[in-house]
Tab-separated table of C-alpha atoms in Angstrom:
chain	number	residue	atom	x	y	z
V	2	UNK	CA	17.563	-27.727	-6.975
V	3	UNK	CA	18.406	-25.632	-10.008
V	4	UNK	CA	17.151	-22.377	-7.684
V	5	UNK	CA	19.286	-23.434	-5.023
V	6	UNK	CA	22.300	-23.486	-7.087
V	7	UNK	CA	21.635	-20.459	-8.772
V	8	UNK	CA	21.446	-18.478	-5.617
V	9	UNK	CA	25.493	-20.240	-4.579
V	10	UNK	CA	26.371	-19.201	-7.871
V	11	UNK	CA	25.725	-15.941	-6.471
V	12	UNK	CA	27.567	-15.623	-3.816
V	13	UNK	CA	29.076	-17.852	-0.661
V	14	UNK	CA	26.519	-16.284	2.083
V	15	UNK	CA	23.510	-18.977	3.423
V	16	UNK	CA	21.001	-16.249	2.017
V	17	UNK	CA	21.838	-16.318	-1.796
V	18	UNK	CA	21.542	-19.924	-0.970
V	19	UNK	CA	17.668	-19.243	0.653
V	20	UNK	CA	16.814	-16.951	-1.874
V	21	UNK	CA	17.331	-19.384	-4.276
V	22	UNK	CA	15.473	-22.000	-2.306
V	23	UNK	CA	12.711	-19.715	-1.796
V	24	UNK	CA	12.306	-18.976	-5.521
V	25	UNK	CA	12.401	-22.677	-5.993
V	26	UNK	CA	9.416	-23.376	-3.489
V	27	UNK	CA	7.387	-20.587	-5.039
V	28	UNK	CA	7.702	-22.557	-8.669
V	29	UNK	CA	7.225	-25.841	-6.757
V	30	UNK	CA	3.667	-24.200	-5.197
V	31	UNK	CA	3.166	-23.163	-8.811
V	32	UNK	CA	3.248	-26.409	-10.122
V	33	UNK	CA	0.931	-27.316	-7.708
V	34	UNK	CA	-1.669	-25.192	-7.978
V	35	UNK	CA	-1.528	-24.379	-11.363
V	36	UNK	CA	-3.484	-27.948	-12.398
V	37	UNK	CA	-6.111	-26.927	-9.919
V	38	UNK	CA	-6.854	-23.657	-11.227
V	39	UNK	CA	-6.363	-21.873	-7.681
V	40	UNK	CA	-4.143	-19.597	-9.267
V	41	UNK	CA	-6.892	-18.792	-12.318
V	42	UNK	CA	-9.766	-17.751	-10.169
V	43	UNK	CA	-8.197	-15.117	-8.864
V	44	UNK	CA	-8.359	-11.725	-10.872
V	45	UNK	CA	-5.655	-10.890	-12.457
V	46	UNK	CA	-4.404	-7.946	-11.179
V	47	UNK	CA	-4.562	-9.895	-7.749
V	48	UNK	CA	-2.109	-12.298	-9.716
V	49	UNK	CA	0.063	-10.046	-10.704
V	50	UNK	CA	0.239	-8.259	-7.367
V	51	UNK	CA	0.566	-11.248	-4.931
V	52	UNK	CA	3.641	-12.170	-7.854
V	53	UNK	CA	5.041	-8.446	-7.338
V	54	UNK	CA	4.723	-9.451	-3.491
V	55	UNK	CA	6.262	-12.504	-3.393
V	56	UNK	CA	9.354	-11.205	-5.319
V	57	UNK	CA	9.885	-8.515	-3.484
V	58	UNK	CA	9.885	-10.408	-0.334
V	59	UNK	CA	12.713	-12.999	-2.153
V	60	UNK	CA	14.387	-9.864	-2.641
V	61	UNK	CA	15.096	-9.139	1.033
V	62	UNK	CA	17.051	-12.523	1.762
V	63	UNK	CA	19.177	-11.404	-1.394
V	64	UNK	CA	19.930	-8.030	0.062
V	65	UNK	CA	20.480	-8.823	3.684
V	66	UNK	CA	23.900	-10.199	5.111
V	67	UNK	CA	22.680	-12.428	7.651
V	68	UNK	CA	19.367	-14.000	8.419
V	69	UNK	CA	19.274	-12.021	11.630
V	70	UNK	CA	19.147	-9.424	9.534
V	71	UNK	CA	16.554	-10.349	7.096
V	72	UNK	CA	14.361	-11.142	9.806
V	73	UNK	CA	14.937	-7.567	11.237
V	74	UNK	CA	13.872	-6.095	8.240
V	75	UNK	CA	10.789	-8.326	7.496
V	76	UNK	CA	9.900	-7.477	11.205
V	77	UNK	CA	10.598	-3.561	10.196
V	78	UNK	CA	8.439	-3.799	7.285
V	79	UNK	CA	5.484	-5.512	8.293
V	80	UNK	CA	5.625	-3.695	12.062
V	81	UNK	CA	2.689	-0.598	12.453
V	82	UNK	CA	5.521	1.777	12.997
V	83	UNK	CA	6.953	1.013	9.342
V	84	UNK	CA	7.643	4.676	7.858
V	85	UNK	CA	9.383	5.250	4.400
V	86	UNK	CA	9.883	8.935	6.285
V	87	UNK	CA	13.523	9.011	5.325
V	88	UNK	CA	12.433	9.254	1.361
V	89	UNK	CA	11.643	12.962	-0.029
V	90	UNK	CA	7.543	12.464	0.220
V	91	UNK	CA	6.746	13.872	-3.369
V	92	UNK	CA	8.892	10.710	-4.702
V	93	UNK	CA	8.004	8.261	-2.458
V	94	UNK	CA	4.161	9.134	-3.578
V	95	UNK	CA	5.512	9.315	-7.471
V	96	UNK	CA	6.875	5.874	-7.167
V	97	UNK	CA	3.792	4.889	-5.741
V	98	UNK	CA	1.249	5.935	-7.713
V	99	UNK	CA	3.365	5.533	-10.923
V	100	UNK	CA	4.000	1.577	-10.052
V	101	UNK	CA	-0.015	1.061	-8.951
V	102	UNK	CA	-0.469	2.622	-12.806
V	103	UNK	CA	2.176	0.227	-14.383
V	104	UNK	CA	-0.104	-2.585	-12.372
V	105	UNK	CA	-3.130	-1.673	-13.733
V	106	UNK	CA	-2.143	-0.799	-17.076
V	107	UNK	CA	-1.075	-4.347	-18.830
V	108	UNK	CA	-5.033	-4.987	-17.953
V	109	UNK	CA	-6.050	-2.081	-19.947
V	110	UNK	CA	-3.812	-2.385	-22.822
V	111	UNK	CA	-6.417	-4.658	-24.948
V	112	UNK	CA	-9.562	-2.979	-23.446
V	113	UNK	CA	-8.674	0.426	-24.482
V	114	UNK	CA	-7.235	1.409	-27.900
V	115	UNK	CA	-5.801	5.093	-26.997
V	116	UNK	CA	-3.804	3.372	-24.100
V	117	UNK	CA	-0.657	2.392	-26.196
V	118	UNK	CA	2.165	0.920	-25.605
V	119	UNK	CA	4.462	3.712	-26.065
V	120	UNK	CA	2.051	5.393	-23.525
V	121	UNK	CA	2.660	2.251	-21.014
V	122	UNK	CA	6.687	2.777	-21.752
V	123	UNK	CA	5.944	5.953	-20.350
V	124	UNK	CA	4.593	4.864	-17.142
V	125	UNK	CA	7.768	2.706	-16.826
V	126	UNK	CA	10.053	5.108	-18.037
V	127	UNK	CA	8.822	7.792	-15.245
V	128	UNK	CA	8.669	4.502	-12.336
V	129	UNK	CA	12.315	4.238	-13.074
V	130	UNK	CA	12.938	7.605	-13.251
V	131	UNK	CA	11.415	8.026	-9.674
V	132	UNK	CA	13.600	5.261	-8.463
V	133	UNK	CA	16.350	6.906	-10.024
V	134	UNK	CA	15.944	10.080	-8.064
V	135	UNK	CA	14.642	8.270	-4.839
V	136	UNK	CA	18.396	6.047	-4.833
V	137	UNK	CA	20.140	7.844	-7.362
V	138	UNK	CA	22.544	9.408	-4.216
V	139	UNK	CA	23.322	5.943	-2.319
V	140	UNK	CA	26.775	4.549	-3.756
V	141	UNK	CA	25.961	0.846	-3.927
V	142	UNK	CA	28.593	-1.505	-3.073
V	143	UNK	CA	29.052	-4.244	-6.663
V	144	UNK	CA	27.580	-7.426	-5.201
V	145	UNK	CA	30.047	-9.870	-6.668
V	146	UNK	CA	33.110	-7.839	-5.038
V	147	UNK	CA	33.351	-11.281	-3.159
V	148	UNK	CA	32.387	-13.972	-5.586
């Protein structure tokens, strides 16, 4: 319930409403499978992707106007013919490889003693610096404009 009302505090659209509602089933799978130990027997870094995933797919009911729309772009992204063409290739692949590092590199932090955290701040530091350039141009309108 608490997810639900966070997404109307948000905004007065349906889909703050269903992002909220979606974060709250996610925690209320969580909850379920956590006692089981589903969740533990998978590596980690398949935790920590499938987590990424799951965001990022909340994400798109906070972004989109109408559910028409959401469902436009969830069929857009997960359609063969999905391109990210209209992003300058060099940062598309920076973003990329630098946010499969940032992935793999919270595993490798204890394991390896030269891999440092500053090092790690790094990797984040140029993954938002790639995003910066990538969307850097696009004048986003201030979501609570309407709120």
């Amino acid at each position: 319930m608490g997810e639900v009302l966070a997404g109307w505090w948000h905004g007065a659209n349906w889909t703050f409403v269903a992002w909220g509602g979606y974060y709250g089933l996610l925690l209320c799978f969580e909850r379920i499978l956590h006692p089981r130990g589903v969740l533990e027997r998978l590596p980690a870094t398949l935790q920590r992707t499938l987590t990424l995933f799951l965001v990022m797919m909340g994400w798109v009911l906070f972004r989109s106007q109408t559910f028409s729309g959401a469902l436009r772009y969830y069929g857009m992204l997960f359609s063969p013919g999905f391109s990210a063409s209209h992003l300058p290739g060099f940062f598309t692949i920076g973003v990329l490889a630098t946010g499969i590092l940032a992935v793999f590199a919270e595993a490798y932090l204890p394991l390896k003693p030269r891999f440092t955290v500053s090092l790690a701040l790094g990797f984040a530091g140029a993954f938002l610096g790639c995003l910066v350039l990538i969307f850097g141009n696009d004048a986003s309108p201030f979501i609570y404009f309407q709120f």
